[in-house]
Each structure stands twice: as structure tokens, then as C-alpha cells.
PDB file of C-alpha atoms in Angstrom:
ATOM      1  CA  MET A 131      83.102  70.171  21.646  1.00 78.00           C
ATOM      2  CA  ASP A 132      82.288  69.776  25.353  1.00 86.00           C
ATOM      3  CA  PHE A 133      80.511  72.794  26.894  1.00 86.00           C
ATOM      4  CA  LYS A 134      81.915  72.271  30.416  1.00 87.00           C
ATOM      5  CA  SER A 135      85.535  72.298  29.350  1.00 88.00           C
ATOM      6  CA  ALA A 136      85.002  75.114  26.821  1.00 86.00           C
ATOM      7  CA  TYR A 137      83.172  77.180  29.460  1.00 86.00           C
ATOM      8  CA  LYS A 138      85.998  76.577  31.986  1.00 86.00           C
ATOM      9  CA  LYS A 139      88.541  77.835  29.444  1.00 86.00           C
ATOM     10  CA  PHE A 140      86.193  80.778  28.623  1.00 85.00           C
ATOM     11  CA  LEU A 141      86.113  81.789  32.306  1.00 87.00           C
ATOM     12  CA  GLU A 142      89.910  81.377  32.660  1.00 88.00           C
ATOM     13  CA  GLY A 143      90.512  83.372  29.470  1.00 89.00           C
ATOM     14  CA  THR A 144      92.384  80.537  27.736  1.00 91.00           C
ATOM     15  CA  ALA A 145      89.648  79.593  25.242  1.00 88.00           C
ATOM     16  CA  THR A 146      90.243  79.591  21.497  1.00 91.00           C
ATOM     17  CA  PRO A 147      88.094  81.809  19.245  1.00 90.00           C
ATOM     18  CA  GLU A 148      86.025  78.733  18.212  1.00 91.00           C
ATOM     19  CA  GLU A 149      85.478  77.791  21.895  1.00 88.00           C
ATOM     20  CA  ILE A 150      84.509  81.374  22.747  1.00 90.00           C
ATOM     21  CA  GLU A 151      81.983  81.374  19.871  1.00 91.00           C
ATOM     22  CA  PHE A 152      80.678  77.978  20.966  1.00 90.00           C
ATOM     23  CA  VAL A 153      80.192  79.112  24.613  1.00 87.00           C
ATOM     24  CA  ARG A 154      78.486  82.344  23.529  1.00 91.00           C
ATOM     25  CA  ASN A 155      76.083  80.419  21.259  1.00 91.00           C
ATOM     26  CA  GLU A 156      75.288  77.938  24.035  1.00 89.00           C
ATOM     27  CA  LEU A 157      74.735  80.741  26.557  1.00 88.00           C
ATOM     28  CA  ALA A 158      72.462  82.538  24.087  1.00 90.00           C
ATOM     29  CA  LYS A 159      70.461  79.337  23.668  1.00 87.00           C
ATOM     30  CA  ALA A 160      70.269  78.969  27.467  1.00 86.00           C
ATOM     31  CA  ARG A 161      69.076  82.595  27.836  1.00 89.00           C
ATOM     32  CA  ALA A 162      66.437  82.036  25.166  1.00 86.00           C
ATOM     33  CA  VAL A 163      65.208  78.910  26.939  1.00 84.00           C
ATOM     34  CA  ASN A 164      65.221  80.810  30.250  1.00 85.00           C
ATOM     35  CA  ASP A 165      63.281  83.715  28.683  1.00 82.00           C
ATOM     36  CA  ILE A 166      60.733  81.256  27.318  1.00 82.00           C
ATOM     37  CA  ASP A 167      60.459  79.576  30.724  1.00 78.00           C
ATOM     38  CA  THR A 168      60.052  82.944  32.467  1.00 78.00           C
ATOM     39  CA  ALA A 169      57.428  84.034  29.950  1.00 75.00           C
ATOM     40  CA  ILE A 170      55.535  80.796  30.487  1.00 74.00           C
ATOM     41  CA  LYS A 171      55.700  81.230  34.266  1.00 70.00           C
ATOM     42  CA  ASP A 172      54.590  84.891  33.999  1.00 66.00           C
ATOM     43  CA  ASN A 173      51.790  83.867  31.697  1.00 64.00           C
ATOM     44  CA  VAL A 174      50.701  81.148  34.137  1.00 57.00           C
ATOM     45  CA  VAL A 175      50.652  83.669  36.983  1.00 50.00           C
ATOM     46  CA  PHE A 176      48.766  86.067  34.732  1.00 51.00           C
ATOM     47  CA  SER A 177      46.392  83.262  33.801  1.00 56.00           C
ATOM     48  CA  GLU A 178      45.869  82.421  37.468  1.00 58.00           C
ATOM     49  CA  LYS A 179      44.944  86.043  38.112  1.00 60.00           C
ATOM     50  CA  ASN A 180      42.676  85.962  35.107  1.00 64.00           C
ATOM     51  CA  SER A 181      41.336  82.650  36.283  1.00 72.00           C
ATOM     52  CA  GLU A 182      40.211  84.227  39.581  1.00 76.00           C
ATOM     53  CA  GLU A 183      38.560  87.066  37.701  1.00 76.00           C
ATOM     54  CA  VAL A 184      36.932  84.605  35.324  1.00 73.00           C
ATOM     55  CA  LYS A 185      35.717  82.538  38.279  1.00 79.00           C
ATOM     56  CA  ASN A 186      34.197  85.666  39.867  1.00 80.00           C
ATOM     57  CA  VAL A 187      32.522  86.647  36.618  1.00 81.00           C
ATOM     58  CA  VAL A 188      31.203  83.100  36.179  1.00 81.00           C
ATOM     59  CA  LYS A 189      29.841  83.163  39.764  1.00 84.00           C
ATOM     60  CA  LYS A 190      28.084  86.478  39.174  1.00 85.00           C
ATOM     61  CA  THR A 191      26.720  85.253  35.867  1.00 88.00           C
ATOM     62  CA  LYS A 192      25.448  82.045  37.465  1.00 88.00           C
ATOM     63  CA  LYS A 193      23.765  84.032  40.251  1.00 89.00           C
ATOM     64  CA  LYS A 194      22.103  86.311  37.707  1.00 88.00           C
ATOM     65  CA  SER A 195      21.062  83.311  35.651  1.00 89.00           C
ATOM     66  CA  VAL A 196      19.580  81.539  38.681  1.00 91.00           C
ATOM     67  CA  LEU A 197      17.792  84.717  39.773  1.00 92.00           C
ATOM     68  CA  LYS A 198      16.461  85.235  36.257  1.00 92.00           C
ATOM     69  CA  THR A 199      15.265  81.613  36.120  1.00 93.00           C
ATOM     70  CA  ILE A 200      13.530  81.956  39.498  1.00 95.00           C
ATOM     71  CA  CYS A 201      11.830  85.214  38.439  1.00 94.00           C
ATOM     72  CA  ILE A 202      10.648  83.694  35.165  1.00 95.00           C
ATOM     73  CA  SER A 203       9.397  80.593  37.004  1.00 95.00           C
ATOM     74  CA  VAL A 204       7.493  82.666  39.571  1.00 95.00           C
ATOM     75  CA  ALA A 205       5.999  84.889  36.861  1.00 95.00           C
ATOM     76  CA  THR A 206       4.960  81.823  34.877  1.00 95.00           C
ATOM     77  CA  LEU A 207       3.413  80.275  37.972  1.00 95.00           C
ATOM     78  CA  VAL A 208       1.479  83.471  38.697  1.00 95.00           C
ATOM     79  CA  VAL A 209       0.185  83.650  35.125  1.00 95.00           C
ATOM     80  CA  ILE A 210      -0.833  79.981  35.112  1.00 95.00           C
ATOM     81  CA  THR A 211      -2.490  80.311  38.531  1.00 94.00           C
ATOM     82  CA  GLY A 212      -4.336  83.408  37.347  1.00 93.00           C
ATOM     83  CA  ALA A 213      -5.524  81.622  34.224  1.00 94.00           C
ATOM     84  CA  VAL A 214      -6.697  78.580  36.185  1.00 93.00           C
ATOM     85  CA  LEU A 215      -8.470  80.668  38.843  1.00 91.00           C
ATOM     86  CA  GLY A 216      -9.985  82.892  36.186  1.00 91.00           C
ATOM     87  CA  THR A 217     -11.325  79.845  34.398  1.00 90.00           C
ATOM     88  CA  VAL A 218     -12.657  78.263  37.599  1.00 89.00           C
ATOM     89  CA  PHE A 219     -14.373  81.428  38.828  1.00 88.00           C
ATOM     90  CA  GLY A 220     -15.551  82.222  35.316  1.00 90.00           C
ATOM     91  CA  ILE A 221     -17.284  78.865  35.040  1.00 88.00           C
ATOM     92  CA  ALA A 222     -18.786  79.197  38.533  1.00 88.00           C
ATOM     93  CA  VAL A 223     -20.062  82.770  38.039  1.00 88.00           C
ATOM     94  CA  THR A 224     -21.425  81.980  34.583  1.00 88.00           C
ATOM     95  CA  SER A 225     -23.299  78.983  35.981  1.00 84.00           C
ATOM     96  CA  ALA A 226     -24.638  81.010  38.899  1.00 84.00           C
ATOM     97  CA  ASN A 227     -25.820  83.732  36.535  1.00 85.00           C
ATOM     98  CA  LYS A 228     -27.528  81.199  34.245  1.00 86.00           C
ATOM     99  CA  THR A 229     -29.443  79.577  37.110  1.00 83.00           C
ATOM    100  CA  MET A 230     -30.480  82.892  38.716  1.00 85.00           C
ATOM    101  CA  LYS A 231     -34.273  83.219  38.524  1.00 87.00           C
ATOM    102  CA  TYR A 232     -34.715  86.125  40.947  1.00 86.00           C
ATOM    103  CA  THR A 233     -32.907  89.439  41.238  1.00 88.00           C
ATOM    104  CA  LEU A 234     -32.032  91.078  44.533  1.00 89.00           C
ATOM    105  CA  ASP A 235     -35.078  93.366  44.204  1.00 90.00           C
ATOM    106  CA  LYS A 236     -37.403  90.396  43.743  1.00 90.00           C
ATOM    107  CA  ALA A 237     -35.734  88.625  46.706  1.00 91.00           C
ATOM    108  CA  ARG A 238     -36.451  91.713  48.864  1.00 91.00           C
ATOM    109  CA  GLU A 239     -40.126  91.523  47.938  1.00 92.00           C
ATOM    110  CA  ILE A 240     -40.221  87.797  48.739  1.00 91.00           C
ATOM    111  CA  ALA A 241     -38.483  88.395  52.092  1.00 92.00           C
ATOM    112  CA  VAL A 242     -40.909  91.110  53.200  1.00 92.00           C
ATOM    113  CA  THR A 243     -43.949  89.039  52.136  1.00 91.00           C
ATOM    114  CA  GLU A 244     -42.645  85.903  53.860  1.00 91.00           C
ATOM    115  CA  VAL A 245     -41.791  87.703  57.144  1.00 91.00           C
ATOM    116  CA  LYS A 246     -45.220  89.393  57.213  1.00 91.00           C
ATOM    117  CA  GLN A 247     -46.992  86.048  56.680  1.00 91.00           C
ATOM    118  CA  ARG A 248     -44.928  83.956  59.122  1.00 90.00           C
ATOM    119  CA  PHE A 249     -44.985  86.474  61.950  1.00 88.00           C
ATOM    120  CA  ASN A 250     -48.448  88.031  61.342  1.00 88.00           C
ATOM    121  CA  LEU A 251     -47.131  91.500  60.679  1.00 88.00           C
ATOM    122  CA  SER A 252     -48.970  94.300  58.944  1.00 87.00           C
ATOM    123  CA  GLU A 253     -45.862  96.304  58.103  1.00 90.00           C
ATOM    124  CA  ALA A 254     -42.232  95.378  57.429  1.00 91.00           C
ATOM    125  CA  LYS A 255     -39.405  96.901  55.445  1.00 91.00           C
ATOM    126  CA  VAL A 256     -35.982  95.879  54.201  1.00 91.00           C
ATOM    127  CA  THR A 257     -33.173  97.548  56.152  1.00 89.00           C
ATOM    128  CA  LYS A 258     -30.228  95.740  54.612  1.00 92.00           C
ATOM    129  CA  SER A 259     -29.607  93.364  51.710  1.00 91.00           C
ATOM    130  CA  GLU A 260     -26.609  91.666  50.136  1.00 93.00           C
ATOM    131  CA  LYS A 261     -25.949  89.319  47.271  1.00 90.00           C
ATOM    132  CA  ASP A 262     -23.391  86.622  48.146  1.00 90.00           C
ATOM    133  CA  PHE A 263     -21.780  84.187  45.746  1.00 88.00           C
ATOM    134  CA  ARG A 264     -21.595  80.523  46.742  1.00 83.00           C
ATOM    135  CA  MET A 265     -19.186  78.339  44.830  1.00 84.00           C
ATOM    136  CA  VAL A 266     -19.480  74.578  45.151  1.00 82.00           C
ATOM    137  CA  VAL A 267     -17.203  71.734  44.080  1.00 86.00           C
ATOM    138  CA  ASP A 268     -19.314  71.099  41.002  1.00 87.00           C
ATOM    139  CA  LEU A 269     -18.733  74.554  39.515  1.00 86.00           C
ATOM    140  CA  THR A 270     -21.818  74.301  37.323  1.00 85.00           C
ATOM    141  CA  LYS A 271     -23.970  74.192  40.471  1.00 83.00           C
ATOM    142  CA  SER A 272     -22.644  77.451  41.943  1.00 86.00           C
ATOM    143  CA  TYR A 273     -25.305  79.982  42.920  1.00 85.00           C
ATOM    144  CA  TYR A 274     -26.107  83.270  44.641  1.00 89.00           C
ATOM    145  CA  ILE A 275     -27.626  83.778  48.080  1.00 92.00           C
ATOM    146  CA  TYR A 276     -29.483  86.918  49.067  1.00 93.00           C
ATOM    147  CA  ASP A 277     -29.026  87.935  52.715  1.00 95.00           C
ATOM    148  CA  ILE A 278     -31.859  90.283  53.579  1.00 93.00           C
ATOM    149  CA  GLU A 279     -32.595  91.991  56.877  1.00 94.00           C
ATOM    150  CA  VAL A 280     -36.248  92.913  57.405  1.00 93.00           C
ATOM    151  CA  ASN A 281     -37.518  95.171  60.235  1.00 92.00           C
ATOM    152  CA  ASP A 282     -41.088  95.011  61.552  1.00 87.00           C
ATOM    153  CA  LEU A 283     -41.126  98.711  62.520  1.00 80.00           C
ATOM    154  CA  LYS A 284     -41.303  97.793  66.232  1.00 84.00           C
ATOM    155  CA  GLY A 285     -37.538  97.271  66.304  1.00 83.00           C
ATOM    156  CA  THR A 286     -37.423  93.526  65.680  1.00 89.00           C
ATOM    157  CA  ASP A 287     -35.135  92.371  62.882  1.00 92.00           C
ATOM    158  CA  TYR A 288     -35.547  89.236  60.801  1.00 93.00           C
ATOM    159  CA  ASP A 289     -32.695  87.735  58.826  1.00 94.00           C
ATOM    160  CA  VAL A 290     -33.834  86.037  55.640  1.00 93.00           C
ATOM    161  CA  GLU A 291     -31.696  83.943  53.302  1.00 94.00           C
ATOM    162  CA  ILE A 292     -33.093  83.341  49.836  1.00 93.00           C
ATOM    163  CA  SER A 293     -31.426  81.506  46.973  1.00 89.00           C
ATOM    164  CA  SER A 294     -31.297  83.162  43.578  1.00 87.00           C
ATOM    165  CA  LYS A 295     -33.657  80.391  42.456  1.00 83.00           C
ATOM    166  CA  GLY A 296     -36.313  81.780  44.820  1.00 80.00           C
ATOM    167  CA  HIS A 297     -36.068  79.222  47.626  1.00 86.00           C
ATOM    168  CA  ILE A 298     -36.241  80.528  51.175  1.00 90.00           C
ATOM    169  CA  LEU A 299     -33.304  78.922  52.946  1.00 90.00           C
ATOM    170  CA  SER A 300     -33.822  80.394  56.402  1.00 91.00           C
ATOM    171  CA  ILE A 301     -35.641  83.029  58.407  1.00 92.00           C
ATOM    172  CA  THR A 302     -34.396  83.919  61.857  1.00 89.00           C
ATOM    173  CA  LYS A 303     -35.820  86.430  64.278  1.00 87.00           C
ATOM    174  CA  ASP A 304     -33.283  88.550  66.154  1.00 83.00           C
ATOM    175  CA  TYR A 305     -34.203  89.037  69.803  1.00 71.00           C
ATOM    176  CA  ASP A 306     -32.103  92.056  70.779  1.00 60.00           C
TER     177      ASP A 306
END
């Protein structure tokens, strides 16, 4: 049976019961196909909406992931840098401590004695003293320097630098 001619008769009201049944079945099939098509289109639109939401969630997740990676990298770098610097300074300080022959107190005594002898003084006293760390490229040769200020009781100051090994590095007279 031809749908076009049966449908024409259906619309005109001249169709036989078999033609009416045929047209109704064909229309039902067409509605079902249309419903499926509409559902697919609605689902696609729904999926496009979901797709935008998914894209936004993926963007946020990527940003969080990148931020997390950067934070972990920076923290790792800080820890590694701290370990390296700790090792470097540890080696240098340990070496300086091992090679230290004179304490700050002994360096003060040496400074006063040396200033008295060099400048023919009867009296002198320490007015200020500091222990400074000197780190060199060869970490095992790092050392301490004692900066000591000696006063001759007449108001003249003398700056004395002594190594922790007991060597006098410099003596300068301050002419204020």
C-alpha cells in the first residue's frame, strides 16, 4: 500500500478500514521517530550545557593542579636550598671551629699586649670586641676573625684584627 494515496483518502474520509489502520500505524511510527529525534536534540542541548559546566570544572581543576604543583615545587626548592646551605655553612663553621687556637678572651689579651708594645703605652683596655666568621671558597679553610677595639686611656682608640689562629692581621690607630 502507498502511504501518500492512503493518507489522501484518510484526510478526505474515503479510506477503507485497512487504509485507516495503515495510515495510523505509519503516523505512530513517524511520531516515535520524531520523539526519538527530539529526545536526541534535547539531550545534545543538555550535553552542551553539561559540556560548558564540565569545561569550567576542568579549568578550575587544572588551575588548582597547577597551583598545587607550583607550591610543591617551591617548597621542595626551599627544602633543598636549606639542606645545601645548611651543609655548606655546617662544613665551614666546623672547619673554623677545628682550626680555632685562640678564644675571644685570649685575643683580647693579645690585642692589649700588642697595642701597649707597638705604641709604648703603660695602660690600655679593651672597649669593644666581636667575633666574626669568615667563609672562603675552600670551606675547610674558613676561620674566625676577632675585631677588638683597645683604648689607651687618653682617648685614643686602636682597632686590632686577630685571626682565631693567633695571627695579628692589622692594627690601626684612630685619630679622632
